[in-house]
GROMACS .gro file of C-alpha atoms in nm:
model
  154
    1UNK     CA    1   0.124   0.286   1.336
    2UNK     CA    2  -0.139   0.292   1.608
    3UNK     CA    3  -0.388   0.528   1.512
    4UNK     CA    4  -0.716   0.453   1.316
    5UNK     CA    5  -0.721   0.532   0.961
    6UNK     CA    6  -0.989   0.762   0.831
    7UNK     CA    7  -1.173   0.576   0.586
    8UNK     CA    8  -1.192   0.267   0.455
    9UNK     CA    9  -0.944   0.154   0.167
   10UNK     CA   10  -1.084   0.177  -0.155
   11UNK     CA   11  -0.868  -0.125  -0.370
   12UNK     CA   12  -0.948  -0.432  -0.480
   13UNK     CA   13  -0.695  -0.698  -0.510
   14UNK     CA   14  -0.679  -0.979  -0.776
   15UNK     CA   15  -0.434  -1.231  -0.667
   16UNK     CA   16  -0.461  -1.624  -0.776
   17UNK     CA   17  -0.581  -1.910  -0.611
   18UNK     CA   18  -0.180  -1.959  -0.505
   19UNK     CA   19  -0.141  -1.670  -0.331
   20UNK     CA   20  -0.393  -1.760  -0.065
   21UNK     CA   21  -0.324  -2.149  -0.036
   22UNK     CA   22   0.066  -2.040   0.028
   23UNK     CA   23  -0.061  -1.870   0.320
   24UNK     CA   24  -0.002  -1.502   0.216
   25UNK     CA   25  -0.152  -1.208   0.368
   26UNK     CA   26  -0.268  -0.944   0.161
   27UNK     CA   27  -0.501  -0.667   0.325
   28UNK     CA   28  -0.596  -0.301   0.453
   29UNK     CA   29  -0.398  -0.175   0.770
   30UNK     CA   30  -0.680  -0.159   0.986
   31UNK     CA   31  -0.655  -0.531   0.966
   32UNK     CA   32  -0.313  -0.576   0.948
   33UNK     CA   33  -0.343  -0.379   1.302
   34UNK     CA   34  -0.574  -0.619   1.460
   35UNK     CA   35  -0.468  -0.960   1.316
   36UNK     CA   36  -0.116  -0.899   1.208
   37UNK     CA   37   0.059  -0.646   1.387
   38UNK     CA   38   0.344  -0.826   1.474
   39UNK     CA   39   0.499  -0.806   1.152
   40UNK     CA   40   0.361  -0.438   1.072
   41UNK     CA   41   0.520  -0.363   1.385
   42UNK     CA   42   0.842  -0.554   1.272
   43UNK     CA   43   0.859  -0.409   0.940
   44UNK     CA   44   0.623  -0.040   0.921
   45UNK     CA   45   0.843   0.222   0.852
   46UNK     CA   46   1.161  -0.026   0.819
   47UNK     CA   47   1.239   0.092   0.424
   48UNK     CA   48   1.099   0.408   0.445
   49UNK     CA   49   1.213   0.581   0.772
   50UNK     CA   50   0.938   0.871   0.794
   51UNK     CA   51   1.092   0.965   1.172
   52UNK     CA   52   1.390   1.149   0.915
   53UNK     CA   53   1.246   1.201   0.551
   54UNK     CA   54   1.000   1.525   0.610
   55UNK     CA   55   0.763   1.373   0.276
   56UNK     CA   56   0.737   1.061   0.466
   57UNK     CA   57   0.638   1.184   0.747
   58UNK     CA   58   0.396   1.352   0.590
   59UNK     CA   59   0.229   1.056   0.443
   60UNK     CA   60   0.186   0.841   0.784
   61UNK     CA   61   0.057   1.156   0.941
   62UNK     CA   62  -0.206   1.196   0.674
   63UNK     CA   63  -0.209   0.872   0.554
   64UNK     CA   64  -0.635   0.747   0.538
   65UNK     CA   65  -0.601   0.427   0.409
   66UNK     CA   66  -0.290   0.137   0.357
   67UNK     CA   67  -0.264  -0.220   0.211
   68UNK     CA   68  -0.056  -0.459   0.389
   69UNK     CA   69   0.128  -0.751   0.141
   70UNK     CA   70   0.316  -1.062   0.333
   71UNK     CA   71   0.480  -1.337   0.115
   72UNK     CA   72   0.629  -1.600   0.369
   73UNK     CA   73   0.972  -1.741   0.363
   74UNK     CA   74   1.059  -1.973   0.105
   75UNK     CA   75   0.726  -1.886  -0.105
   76UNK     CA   76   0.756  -1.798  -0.487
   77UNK     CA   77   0.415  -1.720  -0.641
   78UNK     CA   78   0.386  -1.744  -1.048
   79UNK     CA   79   0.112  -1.503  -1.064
   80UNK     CA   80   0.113  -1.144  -1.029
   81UNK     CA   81  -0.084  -0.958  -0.714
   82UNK     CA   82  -0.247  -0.689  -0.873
   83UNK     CA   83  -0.408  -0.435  -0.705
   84UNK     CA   84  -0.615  -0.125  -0.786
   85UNK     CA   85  -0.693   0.196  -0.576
   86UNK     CA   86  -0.943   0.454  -0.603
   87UNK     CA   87  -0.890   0.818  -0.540
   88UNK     CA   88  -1.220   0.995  -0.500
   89UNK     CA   89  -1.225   1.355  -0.665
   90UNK     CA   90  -1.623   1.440  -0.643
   91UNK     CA   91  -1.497   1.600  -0.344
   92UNK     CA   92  -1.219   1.783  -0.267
   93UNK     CA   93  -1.004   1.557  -0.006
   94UNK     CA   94  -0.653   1.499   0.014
   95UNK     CA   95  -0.532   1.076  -0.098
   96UNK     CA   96  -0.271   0.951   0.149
   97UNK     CA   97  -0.200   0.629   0.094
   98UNK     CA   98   0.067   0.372   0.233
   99UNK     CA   99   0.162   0.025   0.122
  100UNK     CA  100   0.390  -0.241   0.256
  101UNK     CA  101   0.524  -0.520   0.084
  102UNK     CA  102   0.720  -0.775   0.300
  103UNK     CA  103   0.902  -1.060   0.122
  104UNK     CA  104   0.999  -1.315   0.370
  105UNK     CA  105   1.343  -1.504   0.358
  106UNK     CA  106   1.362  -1.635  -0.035
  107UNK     CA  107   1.030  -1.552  -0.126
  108UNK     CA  108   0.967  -1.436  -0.465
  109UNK     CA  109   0.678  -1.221  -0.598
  110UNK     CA  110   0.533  -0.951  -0.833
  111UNK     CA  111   0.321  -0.698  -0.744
  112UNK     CA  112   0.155  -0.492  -0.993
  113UNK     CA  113  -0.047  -0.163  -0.868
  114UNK     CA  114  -0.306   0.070  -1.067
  115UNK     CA  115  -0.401   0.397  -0.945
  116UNK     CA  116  -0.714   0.596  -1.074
  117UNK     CA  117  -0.931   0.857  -0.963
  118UNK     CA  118  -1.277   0.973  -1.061
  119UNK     CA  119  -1.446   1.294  -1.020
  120UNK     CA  120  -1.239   1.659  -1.123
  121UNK     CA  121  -1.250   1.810  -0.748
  122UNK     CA  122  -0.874   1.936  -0.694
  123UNK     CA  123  -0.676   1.671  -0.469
  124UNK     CA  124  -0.340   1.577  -0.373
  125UNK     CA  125  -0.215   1.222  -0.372
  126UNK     CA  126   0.055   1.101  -0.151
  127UNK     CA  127   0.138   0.740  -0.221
  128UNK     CA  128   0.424   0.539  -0.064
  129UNK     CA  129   0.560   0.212  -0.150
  130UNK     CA  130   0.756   0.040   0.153
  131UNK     CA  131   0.948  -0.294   0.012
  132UNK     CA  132   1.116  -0.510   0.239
  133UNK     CA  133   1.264  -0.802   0.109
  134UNK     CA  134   1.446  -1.003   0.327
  135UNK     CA  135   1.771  -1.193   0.270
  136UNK     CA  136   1.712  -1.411  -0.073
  137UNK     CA  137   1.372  -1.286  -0.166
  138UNK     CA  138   1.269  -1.063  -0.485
  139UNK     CA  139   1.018  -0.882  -0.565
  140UNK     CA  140   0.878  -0.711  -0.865
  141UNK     CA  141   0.735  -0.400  -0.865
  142UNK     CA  142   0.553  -0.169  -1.124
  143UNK     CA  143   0.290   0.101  -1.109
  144UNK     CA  144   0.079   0.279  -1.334
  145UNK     CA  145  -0.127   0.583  -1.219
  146UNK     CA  146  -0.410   0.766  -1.382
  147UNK     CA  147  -0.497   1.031  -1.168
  148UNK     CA  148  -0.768   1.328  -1.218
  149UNK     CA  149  -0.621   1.622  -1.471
  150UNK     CA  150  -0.685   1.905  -1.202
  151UNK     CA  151  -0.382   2.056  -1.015
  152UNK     CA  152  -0.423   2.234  -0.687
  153UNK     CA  153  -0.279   2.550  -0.713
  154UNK     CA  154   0.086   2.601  -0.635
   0.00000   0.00000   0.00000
């Protein structure tokens, strides 16, 4: 992932007090390209191969915005990182959006996302989740989305 993203991500993230102090990392890919890219490079497209999965592929062509998530090794965080993402419909653009997760060596986390959209302009939304836990860790994952009622047309 080398290119610049098209816009600027529209989340906010609610993580405790913890999650900072432990020294985790949670942030947009623009910079996760500039002050972390050795583990995006490490880790970006790791679980999700989008070289052989077409729908993949897709998204990181596409993809406008992305949140990068690093728990180091040996870190297990009580509280939840929650965090929500916008899709604006008062125009008609397409949402591609990419997140990575990285769980060092026995780290342990949950990870709780909320997607939303205003506006009822017709939009796709392409959303992936890349989760790469390394040996020991676990992480918890759940997702609730609440996108616009329009459909393009198929």
């Amino acid at each position: 992932m080398t290119r610049p993203l098209q816009k600027r991500a529209a989340f906010s993230i609610e993580a405790g007090a913890e999650f900072w102090a432990k020294g985790c990392v949670a942030c947009d890919c623009e910079t996760a390209l500039a002050e972390h890219v050795d583990l995006l490079e490490k880790h970006f497209g790791r679980a999700a191969n989008f070289k052989e999965n077409r729908l993949l592929g897709e998204n990181v062509a596409k993809m406008e915005q992305g949140l990068f998530v690093y728990v180091p090794d040996n870190v297990a965080l009580a509280e939840p990182l929650t965090v929500t993402y916008l899709q604006d419909s008062q125009k008609q653009e397409d949402f591609a959006l990419h997140v990575l997760l990285v769980a060092g060596k026995n780290a342990a986390f949950s990870y709780f996302e909320k997607v939303a959209s205003r506006g009822d302009k017709e939009a796709t939304a392409n959303l992936v989740v890349e989760i790469c836990a390394l040996a020991g860790s676990r992480v918890k994952y759940a997702a609730i989305d609440r996108l616009g009622k329009k459909r393009p047309p198929t």
